Short mmCIF file of C-alpha atoms in Angstrom, two decimals:
data_model
loop_
_atom_site.label_atom_id
_atom_site.label_comp_id
_atom_site.label_asym_id
_atom_site.label_seq_id
_atom_site.Cartn_x
_atom_site.Cartn_y
_atom_site.Cartn_z
CA UNK A 25 3.45 46.45 48.44
CA UNK A 26 3.49 46.21 44.61
CA UNK A 27 2.89 49.51 42.85
CA UNK A 28 0.61 50.85 45.54
CA UNK A 29 1.89 53.41 47.97
CA UNK A 30 -0.04 53.05 51.22
CA UNK A 31 -0.05 56.81 51.65
CA UNK A 32 -1.72 57.10 48.28
CA UNK A 33 -4.31 54.65 49.48
CA UNK A 34 -4.75 56.99 52.41
CA UNK A 35 -4.93 59.95 50.04
CA UNK A 36 -7.56 58.29 47.90
CA UNK A 37 -9.54 57.46 50.99
CA UNK A 38 -9.38 61.04 52.19
CA UNK A 39 -10.37 62.44 48.82
CA UNK A 40 -13.10 59.89 48.41
CA UNK A 41 -14.46 60.68 51.83
CA UNK A 42 -14.26 64.36 51.41
CA UNK A 43 -15.27 63.92 47.83
CA UNK A 44 -16.32 60.35 47.99
CA UNK A 45 29.86 48.58 43.99
CA UNK A 46 31.66 46.37 44.29
CA UNK A 47 33.73 44.68 41.56
CA UNK A 48 31.49 41.62 41.43
CA UNK A 49 29.45 43.25 38.66
CA UNK A 50 32.35 43.86 36.30
CA UNK A 51 31.15 41.08 34.00
CA UNK A 52 28.21 43.20 32.80
CA UNK A 53 28.34 44.12 29.14
CA UNK A 54 29.56 47.49 27.93
CA UNK A 55 26.85 48.54 25.51
CA UNK A 56 26.76 51.46 23.12
CA UNK A 57 23.67 53.65 23.07
CA UNK A 58 22.50 53.82 19.46
CA UNK A 59 21.79 57.06 17.71
CA UNK A 60 18.81 55.52 15.91
CA UNK A 61 15.25 54.83 17.14
CA UNK A 62 14.78 53.06 20.43
CA UNK A 63 13.79 49.43 20.51
CA UNK A 64 10.16 48.95 21.44
CA UNK A 65 10.50 45.25 22.24
CA UNK A 66 10.03 45.04 26.02
CA UNK A 67 11.18 41.43 26.19
CA UNK A 68 14.53 41.77 24.43
CA UNK A 69 17.13 41.90 27.15
CA UNK A 70 19.75 43.84 25.20
CA UNK A 71 18.54 45.54 22.01
CA UNK A 72 21.81 47.43 21.66
CA UNK A 73 25.02 46.48 19.91
CA UNK A 74 28.41 46.52 21.57
CA UNK A 75 30.69 49.12 20.06
CA UNK A 76 33.52 47.96 17.85
CA UNK A 77 36.68 49.84 16.97
CA UNK A 78 36.75 51.63 13.61
CA UNK A 79 38.89 50.18 10.85
CA UNK A 80 42.50 51.27 10.89
CA UNK A 81 43.50 54.11 8.58
CA UNK A 82 46.79 55.51 7.51
CA UNK A 83 46.11 58.70 9.44
CA UNK A 84 46.57 58.35 13.15
CA UNK A 85 44.37 60.34 15.51
CA UNK A 86 44.51 60.74 19.26
CA UNK A 87 42.37 58.46 21.37
CA UNK A 88 39.22 60.30 22.50
CA UNK A 89 39.13 61.29 26.15
CA UNK A 90 36.76 59.11 28.17
CA UNK A 91 34.93 59.92 31.38
CA UNK A 92 32.17 58.35 33.45
CA UNK A 93 29.22 59.40 35.55
CA UNK A 94 27.26 57.23 37.98
CA UNK A 95 23.59 57.78 38.74
CA UNK A 96 21.32 56.26 41.39
CA UNK A 97 17.54 56.25 41.82
CA UNK A 98 15.89 55.25 45.12
CA UNK A 99 12.31 55.44 46.34
CA UNK A 100 13.13 55.99 50.02
CA UNK A 101 9.61 55.60 51.56
CA UNK A 102 8.40 58.60 53.52
CA UNK A 103 6.54 56.28 55.92
CA UNK A 104 3.48 58.46 56.49
CA UNK A 105 1.26 55.34 56.50
CA UNK A 106 3.34 53.56 59.15
CA UNK A 107 2.14 53.38 62.75
CA UNK A 108 2.82 56.66 64.60
CA UNK A 109 4.92 54.94 67.23
CA UNK A 110 7.25 53.60 64.51
CA UNK A 111 8.31 57.17 63.62
CA UNK A 112 7.48 56.66 59.95
CA UNK A 113 8.92 53.16 59.97
CA UNK A 114 12.12 54.49 61.55
CA UNK A 115 12.70 57.03 58.81
CA UNK A 116 15.81 58.51 60.44
CA UNK A 117 17.49 55.09 60.67
CA UNK A 118 16.52 54.19 57.11
CA UNK A 119 17.91 57.45 55.75
CA UNK A 120 21.12 56.84 57.67
CA UNK A 121 21.42 53.37 56.14
CA UNK A 122 20.92 54.74 52.63
CA UNK A 123 23.53 57.44 53.22
CA UNK A 124 25.95 54.76 54.40
CA UNK A 125 25.25 52.75 51.24
CA UNK A 126 26.08 55.76 49.06
CA UNK A 127 29.46 56.09 50.77
CA UNK A 128 30.19 52.39 50.46
CA UNK A 129 29.31 52.54 46.75
CA UNK A 130 32.02 55.14 46.11
CA UNK A 131 29.85 58.26 46.13
CA UNK A 132 27.82 58.13 42.88
CA UNK A 133 27.75 61.63 41.42
CA UNK A 134 23.98 62.06 40.91
CA UNK A 135 21.38 60.47 43.18
CA UNK A 136 17.62 60.86 42.87
CA UNK A 137 15.28 60.12 45.77
CA UNK A 138 11.51 59.75 45.49
CA UNK A 139 8.92 60.12 48.27
CA UNK A 140 11.00 62.98 49.62
CA UNK A 141 9.64 65.79 51.76
CA UNK A 142 11.13 68.41 54.04
CA UNK A 143 11.59 66.00 56.93
CA UNK A 144 13.49 63.52 54.77
CA UNK A 145 15.52 66.29 53.18
CA UNK A 146 16.56 67.54 56.61
CA UNK A 147 17.69 64.03 57.58
CA UNK A 148 19.68 63.68 54.37
CA UNK A 149 21.30 67.08 54.88
CA UNK A 150 22.30 66.07 58.41
CA UNK A 151 23.82 62.74 57.38
CA UNK A 152 25.56 63.44 54.07
CA UNK A 153 28.46 65.54 55.43
CA UNK A 154 29.77 62.40 57.17
CA UNK A 155 30.47 60.60 53.86
CA UNK A 156 32.41 61.31 50.68
CA UNK A 157 34.38 64.18 52.25
CA UNK A 158 31.17 66.17 52.54
CA UNK A 159 30.88 66.59 48.77
CA UNK A 160 27.16 65.86 48.49
CA UNK A 161 24.82 68.81 48.08
CA UNK A 162 21.05 68.49 48.49
CA UNK A 163 19.29 70.00 45.46
CA UNK A 164 15.83 70.91 46.74
CA UNK A 165 13.24 73.65 46.25
CA UNK A 166 11.47 73.67 49.65
CA UNK A 167 8.37 72.15 48.08
CA UNK A 168 5.77 71.54 50.84
CA UNK A 169 4.54 68.29 49.34
CA UNK A 170 4.64 64.95 51.09
CA UNK A 171 5.76 62.87 48.08
CA UNK A 172 8.29 64.78 46.01
CA UNK A 173 11.70 64.20 44.44
CA UNK A 174 15.11 65.47 45.51
CA UNK A 175 18.57 65.11 43.95
CA UNK A 176 21.85 64.62 45.82
CA UNK A 177 24.91 65.68 43.87
CA UNK A 178 28.68 65.68 44.25
CA UNK A 179 28.98 67.82 41.09
CA UNK A 180 27.85 71.34 40.30
CA UNK A 181 24.13 71.71 39.57
CA UNK A 182 23.61 74.73 37.36
CA UNK A 183 19.84 74.70 36.85
CA UNK A 184 16.76 73.08 38.32
CA UNK A 185 12.99 73.07 38.02
CA UNK A 186 9.99 71.21 39.41
CA UNK A 187 7.48 70.07 36.80
CA UNK A 188 3.86 69.61 38.00
CA UNK A 189 2.22 66.55 36.48
CA UNK A 190 -1.46 65.93 35.68
CA UNK A 191 -3.59 64.66 38.53
CA UNK A 192 -2.42 67.22 41.08
CA UNK A 193 -0.40 64.84 43.26
CA UNK A 194 2.76 64.09 41.26
CA UNK A 195 5.73 66.05 39.97
CA UNK A 196 9.06 65.60 38.22
CA UNK A 197 12.32 67.23 39.35
CA UNK A 198 14.77 68.34 36.66
CA UNK A 199 18.35 69.32 37.29
CA UNK A 200 21.18 70.19 34.93
CA UNK A 201 24.58 69.14 36.27
CA UNK A 202 28.13 69.81 35.08
CA UNK A 203 29.89 66.43 35.19
CA UNK A 204 33.07 64.89 33.83
CA UNK A 205 31.15 63.73 30.74
CA UNK A 206 29.72 67.20 30.14
CA UNK A 207 26.24 68.48 30.95
CA UNK A 208 23.76 65.91 32.23
CA UNK A 209 20.04 66.60 32.30
CA UNK A 210 18.80 64.41 35.17
CA UNK A 211 15.04 64.08 35.58
CA UNK A 212 13.50 62.09 38.41
CA UNK A 213 9.83 61.36 39.01
CA UNK A 214 7.33 59.13 40.82
CA UNK A 215 4.38 58.41 38.54
CA UNK A 216 0.84 57.46 39.53
CA UNK A 217 0.42 54.16 41.35
CA UNK A 218 -2.68 52.00 41.49
CA UNK A 219 -3.95 54.30 44.24
CA UNK A 220 -4.25 57.37 42.04
CA UNK A 221 -3.96 56.06 38.47
CA UNK A 222 -7.21 56.29 36.54
CA UNK A 223 -8.59 56.74 33.04
CA UNK A 224 -7.93 60.10 31.43
CA UNK A 225 -10.42 62.69 30.33
CA UNK A 226 -9.83 65.86 28.35
CA UNK A 227 -9.71 68.07 31.44
CA UNK A 228 -7.35 65.92 33.49
CA UNK A 229 -5.08 64.89 30.62
CA UNK A 230 -4.60 67.73 28.13
CA UNK A 231 -2.13 67.41 25.22
CA UNK A 232 0.42 65.93 24.81
CA UNK A 233 -1.78 63.29 26.48
CA UNK A 234 -4.68 61.57 24.78
CA UNK A 235 -8.07 60.65 26.22
CA UNK A 236 -7.13 56.99 25.69
CA UNK A 237 -4.24 57.29 28.17
CA UNK A 238 -4.34 56.39 31.80
CA UNK A 239 -2.99 59.02 34.16
CA UNK A 240 0.33 57.20 34.67
CA UNK A 241 1.03 57.22 30.93
CA UNK A 242 -0.11 60.82 30.60
CA UNK A 243 2.32 61.88 33.32
CA UNK A 244 5.13 60.19 31.38
CA UNK A 245 4.18 62.14 28.24
CA UNK A 246 4.20 65.45 30.14
CA UNK A 247 7.60 64.63 31.65
CA UNK A 248 9.04 63.81 28.23
CA UNK A 249 7.59 67.02 26.78
CA UNK A 250 9.28 69.00 29.56
CA UNK A 251 12.58 67.27 28.79
CA UNK A 252 12.24 68.24 25.13
CA UNK A 253 11.62 71.83 26.17
CA UNK A 254 14.42 72.10 28.73
CA UNK A 255 17.27 69.89 27.56
CA UNK A 256 20.25 71.22 25.63
CA UNK A 257 21.07 69.24 22.49
CA UNK A 258 24.64 68.46 23.59
CA UNK A 259 23.57 67.17 27.03
CA UNK A 260 23.29 63.56 28.10
CA UNK A 261 19.69 63.06 29.28
CA UNK A 262 18.72 60.54 31.98
CA UNK A 263 15.19 59.88 33.21
CA UNK A 264 14.89 57.93 36.44
CA UNK A 265 12.54 57.10 39.23
CA UNK A 266 9.67 54.94 40.39
CA UNK A 267 7.53 54.87 37.25
CA UNK A 268 4.95 52.46 38.71
CA UNK A 269 4.89 50.62 35.38
CA UNK A 270 6.25 47.29 34.20
CA UNK A 271 8.58 47.05 31.24
CA UNK A 272 5.81 45.83 28.91
CA UNK A 273 3.19 48.41 29.90
CA UNK A 274 2.20 51.52 27.89
CA UNK A 275 4.24 53.98 29.97
CA UNK A 276 7.50 52.24 29.12
CA UNK A 277 6.46 52.00 25.46
CA UNK A 278 5.97 55.77 25.47
CA UNK A 279 9.37 56.40 27.06
CA UNK A 280 11.18 54.03 24.68
CA UNK A 281 9.43 55.62 21.70
CA UNK A 282 10.87 58.96 22.82
CA UNK A 283 14.38 57.52 22.36
CA UNK A 284 15.19 56.30 25.87
CA UNK A 285 17.00 53.05 26.65
CA UNK A 286 16.51 50.98 29.81
CA UNK A 287 20.03 50.83 31.26
CA UNK A 288 19.25 47.73 33.32
CA UNK A 289 18.59 45.63 30.22
CA UNK A 290 21.19 47.42 28.10
CA UNK A 291 23.86 46.32 30.56
CA UNK A 292 22.86 42.68 30.10
CA UNK A 293 20.98 42.21 33.35
CA UNK A 294 18.11 39.71 33.28
CA UNK A 295 14.52 40.82 33.75
CA UNK A 296 12.88 40.61 37.17
CA UNK A 297 11.98 37.09 38.23
CA UNK A 298 8.79 37.33 40.30
CA UNK A 299 9.22 33.82 41.66
CA UNK A 300 12.64 34.46 43.18
CA UNK A 301 12.69 38.25 43.49
CA UNK A 302 15.95 38.43 41.52
CA UNK A 303 16.45 41.75 39.68
CA UNK A 304 13.15 43.12 41.03
CA UNK A 305 12.76 46.52 42.69
CA UNK A 306 9.33 46.61 44.35
CA UNK A 307 7.02 44.41 46.37
CA UNK A 308 7.97 44.77 50.04
CA UNK A 309 5.50 45.98 52.65
CA UNK A 310 5.48 49.79 52.86
CA UNK A 311 3.39 50.21 56.03
CA UNK A 312 5.35 48.21 58.60
CA UNK A 313 8.93 47.41 59.55
CA UNK A 314 8.52 43.70 58.83
CA UNK A 315 10.20 43.59 55.43
CA UNK A 316 12.89 46.23 55.92
CA UNK A 317 14.21 44.26 58.90
CA UNK A 318 13.87 40.83 57.27
CA UNK A 319 16.82 39.69 55.12
CA UNK A 320 14.58 37.05 53.52
CA UNK A 321 11.98 39.52 52.27
CA UNK A 322 11.88 39.74 48.51
CA UNK A 323 10.61 41.95 45.73
CA UNK A 324 8.16 40.86 43.03
CA UNK A 325 8.32 43.36 40.15
CA UNK A 326 10.60 45.89 38.45
CA UNK A 327 9.10 49.39 38.27
CA UNK A 328 12.17 51.54 39.11
CA UNK A 329 14.35 52.66 36.23
CA UNK A 330 17.23 54.73 34.96
CA UNK A 331 16.72 55.39 31.26
CA UNK A 332 19.20 57.27 29.08
CA UNK A 333 18.25 59.08 25.90
CA UNK A 334 20.09 57.67 22.92
CA UNK A 335 23.29 59.47 21.97
CA UNK A 336 26.38 58.63 19.98
CA UNK A 337 29.04 59.07 22.64
CA UNK A 338 28.00 57.07 25.74
CA UNK A 339 28.11 53.38 26.67
CA UNK A 340 26.30 51.69 29.54
CA UNK A 341 28.96 49.96 31.64
CA UNK A 342 29.27 48.22 34.98
CA UNK A 343 28.14 48.79 37.64
CA UNK A 344 24.59 49.07 36.29
CA UNK A 345 21.52 47.34 37.72
CA UNK A 346 20.26 46.98 41.27
CA UNK A 347 21.93 49.42 43.67
CA UNK A 348 21.32 47.85 47.08
CA UNK A 349 19.86 44.51 46.11
CA UNK A 350 21.46 42.51 48.89
CA UNK A 351 20.45 42.89 52.55
CA UNK A 352 22.74 45.22 54.47
CA UNK A 353 24.93 43.67 57.13
CA UNK A 354 26.09 45.04 60.42
CA UNK A 355 23.68 47.95 60.72
CA UNK A 356 23.35 48.62 64.47
CA UNK A 357 19.64 49.38 64.11
CA UNK A 358 18.87 45.94 62.69
CA UNK A 359 17.66 47.33 59.36
CA UNK A 360 18.61 45.39 56.23
CA UNK A 361 16.85 47.57 53.65
CA UNK A 362 16.45 51.38 53.62
CA UNK A 363 12.99 51.23 52.04
CA UNK A 364 10.33 49.04 50.50
CA UNK A 365 11.97 49.65 47.10
CA UNK A 366 15.36 48.47 45.92
CA UNK A 367 17.47 51.20 44.38
CA UNK A 368 18.89 51.12 40.87
CA UNK A 369 22.03 52.63 39.43
CA UNK A 370 23.72 53.11 36.09
CA UNK A 371 27.22 54.01 34.96
CA UNK A 372 27.74 55.83 31.67
CA UNK A 373 31.13 55.93 30.00
CA UNK A 374 31.28 58.70 27.41
CA UNK A 375 33.68 60.33 25.03
CA UNK A 376 34.36 63.93 25.96
CA UNK A 377 35.16 66.49 23.27
CA UNK A 378 35.92 70.18 23.53
CA UNK A 379 32.27 71.15 23.08
CA UNK A 380 31.08 68.90 25.92
CA UNK A 381 33.87 70.13 28.16
CA UNK A 382 33.15 73.78 27.39
CA UNK A 383 29.44 73.34 28.01
CA UNK A 384 30.10 71.83 31.42
CA UNK A 385 32.55 74.54 32.37
CA UNK A 386 30.39 77.43 31.20
CA UNK A 387 28.10 79.28 33.58
CA UNK A 388 24.55 78.24 32.84
CA UNK A 389 21.95 80.87 32.09
CA UNK A 390 18.39 80.56 33.30
CA UNK A 391 16.68 78.31 30.77
CA UNK A 392 13.36 78.03 32.59
CA UNK A 393 10.53 78.77 30.15
CA UNK A 394 8.13 81.52 31.20
CA UNK A 395 5.39 80.37 33.52
CA UNK A 396 1.82 80.48 32.17
CA UNK A 397 -0.33 83.37 33.22
CA UNK A 398 -4.00 83.31 34.04
CA UNK A 399 -6.34 85.01 31.59
CA UNK A 400 -9.38 86.58 33.23
CA UNK A 401 -12.55 86.52 31.18
CA UNK A 402 -14.53 89.72 30.64
CA UNK A 403 -16.47 90.55 33.75
CA UNK A 404 -13.97 88.76 35.98
CA UNK A 405 -11.16 89.96 38.20
CA UNK A 406 -10.08 89.72 41.83
CA UNK A 407 -12.99 88.84 44.10
CA UNK A 408 -14.11 91.11 46.90
CA UNK A 409 -13.56 89.94 50.45
CA UNK A 410 -17.06 88.53 50.90
CA UNK A 411 -16.94 86.58 47.64
CA UNK A 412 -13.53 85.12 48.44
CA UNK A 413 -14.74 84.11 51.90
CA UNK A 414 -17.82 82.40 50.44
CA UNK A 415 -15.76 80.46 47.91
CA UNK A 416 -13.24 79.40 50.57
CA UNK A 417 -16.11 78.29 52.82
CA UNK A 418 -17.43 76.00 50.08
CA UNK A 419 -14.05 74.27 49.57
CA UNK A 420 -13.47 73.87 53.29
CA UNK A 421 -16.94 72.48 53.92
CA UNK A 422 -16.68 69.90 51.14
CA UNK A 423 -13.08 68.74 51.52
CA UNK A 424 -12.00 69.49 55.08
CA UNK A 425 -12.21 66.63 57.57
CA UNK A 426 -13.40 68.91 60.35
CA UNK A 427 -16.81 69.03 58.66
CA UNK A 428 -18.55 65.66 59.11
CA UNK A 429 -22.19 66.41 58.34
CA UNK A 430 -22.96 64.82 54.95
CA UNK A 431 -25.87 67.08 54.08
CA UNK A 432 -23.83 70.16 54.94
CA UNK A 433 -21.01 68.95 52.70
CA UNK A 434 -23.38 68.21 49.84
CA UNK A 435 -24.95 71.65 50.15
CA UNK A 436 -21.68 73.08 48.84
CA UNK A 437 -21.37 70.76 45.80
CA UNK A 438 -22.66 71.46 42.30
CA UNK A 439 -25.09 68.75 41.08
CA UNK A 440 -25.15 67.31 44.57
CA UNK A 441 -28.21 65.12 43.99
CA UNK A 442 -26.58 63.57 40.93
CA UNK A 443 -23.49 62.75 43.01
CA UNK A 444 -25.16 61.94 46.34
CA UNK A 445 -25.04 58.13 46.20
CA UNK A 446 -21.38 58.12 45.19
CA UNK A 447 -20.54 60.67 47.83
CA UNK A 448 -22.39 59.00 50.69
CA UNK A 449 -20.96 55.55 49.97
CA UNK A 450 -17.42 56.89 49.97
CA UNK A 451 -17.95 59.01 53.05
CA UNK A 452 -19.26 56.13 55.12
CA UNK A 453 -16.49 53.80 54.02
CA UNK A 454 -13.64 56.18 54.89
CA UNK A 455 -15.10 58.40 57.60
CA UNK A 456 -12.20 57.97 60.06
CA UNK A 457 -9.50 58.69 57.50
CA UNK A 458 -11.39 61.69 56.14
CA UNK A 459 -11.15 63.33 59.54
CA UNK A 460 -7.39 63.77 58.97
CA UNK A 461 -7.69 65.87 55.82
CA UNK A 462 -7.35 69.64 55.79
CA UNK A 463 -7.76 72.15 52.98
CA UNK A 464 -5.49 75.08 52.23
CA UNK A 465 -6.69 77.81 49.87
CA UNK A 466 -3.80 79.52 48.11
CA UNK A 467 -5.58 81.82 45.67
CA UNK A 468 -9.03 82.72 44.36
CA UNK A 469 -9.45 84.47 41.01
CA UNK A 470 -12.71 85.28 39.26
CA UNK A 471 -12.76 84.02 35.67
CA UNK A 472 -16.29 85.33 35.15
CA UNK A 473 -18.93 86.89 37.40
CA UNK A 474 -20.29 83.42 38.23
CA UNK A 475 -17.08 81.34 38.08
CA UNK A 476 -13.79 81.36 39.93
CA UNK A 477 -10.49 79.51 39.72
CA UNK A 478 -9.43 78.25 43.14
CA UNK A 479 -5.85 77.14 43.79
CA UNK A 480 -5.96 74.75 46.71
CA UNK A 481 -4.16 71.84 48.37
CA UNK A 482 -5.18 68.86 50.51
CA UNK A 483 -3.00 68.25 53.57
CA UNK A 484 -2.57 65.33 55.94
CA UNK A 485 -0.48 65.65 59.08
CA UNK A 486 0.54 69.13 57.95
CA UNK A 487 2.04 67.91 54.65
CA UNK A 488 0.60 68.55 51.20
CA UNK A 489 -0.58 65.28 49.66
CA UNK A 490 -2.44 66.76 46.71
CA UNK A 491 -1.73 69.98 44.90
CA UNK A 492 -1.50 72.83 44.91
CA UNK A 493 -3.82 72.56 41.93
CA UNK A 494 -6.58 74.58 40.32
CA UNK A 495 -10.24 73.81 40.96
CA UNK A 496 -13.35 75.74 40.13
CA UNK A 497 -16.18 77.34 42.06
CA UNK A 498 -19.54 78.19 40.45
CA UNK A 499 -22.21 80.65 41.59
CA UNK A 500 -25.70 79.10 41.52
CA UNK A 501 -28.81 80.77 42.94
CA UNK A 502 -26.68 83.18 44.92
CA UNK A 503 -24.45 80.47 46.54
CA UNK A 504 -20.87 79.60 45.67
CA UNK A 505 -20.37 75.85 45.20
CA UNK A 506 -17.46 73.54 44.38
CA UNK A 507 -17.87 72.49 40.75
CA UNK A 508 -18.77 68.91 39.87
CA UNK A 509 -15.62 68.67 37.73
CA UNK A 510 -13.40 69.61 40.68
CA UNK A 511 -15.06 67.00 42.88
CA UNK A 512 -14.77 64.32 40.20
CA UNK A 513 -11.11 65.05 39.53
CA UNK A 514 -10.36 64.33 43.17
CA UNK A 515 -12.80 61.51 43.90
CA UNK A 516 -11.74 59.35 40.94
CA UNK A 517 -8.15 58.96 42.10
CA UNK A 518 -7.28 55.30 41.50
CA UNK A 519 -10.52 54.45 39.69
CA UNK A 520 -10.47 51.74 37.05
CA UNK A 521 -13.63 53.15 35.47
CA UNK A 522 -14.97 56.67 35.83
CA UNK A 523 -18.37 56.71 37.59
CA UNK A 524 -21.24 57.75 35.37
CA UNK A 525 -21.83 61.11 37.13
CA UNK A 526 -18.18 62.02 36.53
CA UNK A 527 -18.04 61.21 32.81
#
């Protein structure tokens, strides 16, 4: 389903209710990554220039040492929106097929997977030892979320960090790996789809975002800012994942302007042809088994990327492009695709000097920046037990699916009469789905005598689908309520236009 995860449709419904290779590719071009500004022309298929040998001189010098690294990105479909009897659209079998494809592809060194969660990670950990002499390690942080990112690596990973993104649902996963080409900063993410993308406002999209951004573009800016903060100057930096944006949309303009090159086009591959599905990565059904078992099913758009930040020592070489574009053959389960998305991969061939080699061999120190701390306003502090219970009650009543009485829910919402029509319409439309949502309160901190910061998460089927993120409670006429801003941040997931009460 193009750029719309069904589970995010489910998430929006819940929030709205509660709140409203082989060698055949060797003919691809070998293309040098320029050191200058990135091309911003989304239509040009290869804005880069093939490297040429320097003019001969009278002084001979040794040929530089060359090495390669191969990277894969795959949205592997968690399947939470599939029918229960399908076992998440046969997740275990689909993971097994993807693992088999990695082995058949010669064990690419760095593999990013989107829509990962603990169940998928466990399946990957069980299957990977059977391929590539057991060299794959699963780089994971035990995040409880339903839709997260994980990296599989045959090389040493020396640092890692999860980067929360605006909107509360998305994240990026950064790892630093010691490879044959030196240090690689590999960042994978899954940006907002049509289900949770929406216009920005100052609260949802703080700098480096602008109020003119949509959430998807804002999340790209925050990811790029994190890369700038974390990456070592001598590293090769690769950003990959399901960006839920076409090549000519603002998100890709932002990424290119930050100096990143689309490896698919740099290698000489044509752009996605919607009519035939050639070179496309997304468009199959993500709620049933129909397309993943049908060799004739096709994609319709290209929204999955591997982008490399410009540097003066790496070329994009074959194999680069679609990773598992052809239907699999001979799988005993009858599957032909591991997911609704087609994977992508890129091969970088780089010169390796003593500095790059030394950096890769050195033991990495912890480069994580300090985490922000919460500043408590005068008069604030930890709440007493009764206050904390009252605040938790408000969040549970408003957002938890076990509470179905509309008037009771609204009694715990700031400016309830202003929001009533929006709330009631959403509740009636998605009543059955809302019943599945649960709220988890992680922390309550008073920021003032009449205001509190509440760290909370929304869960479905025991998995976190939103958060943890900070909301706010306000004390009005002796009763703690969920703030209007907190409600609006959740209820406008996927909105094209912000409703008047939420502006």
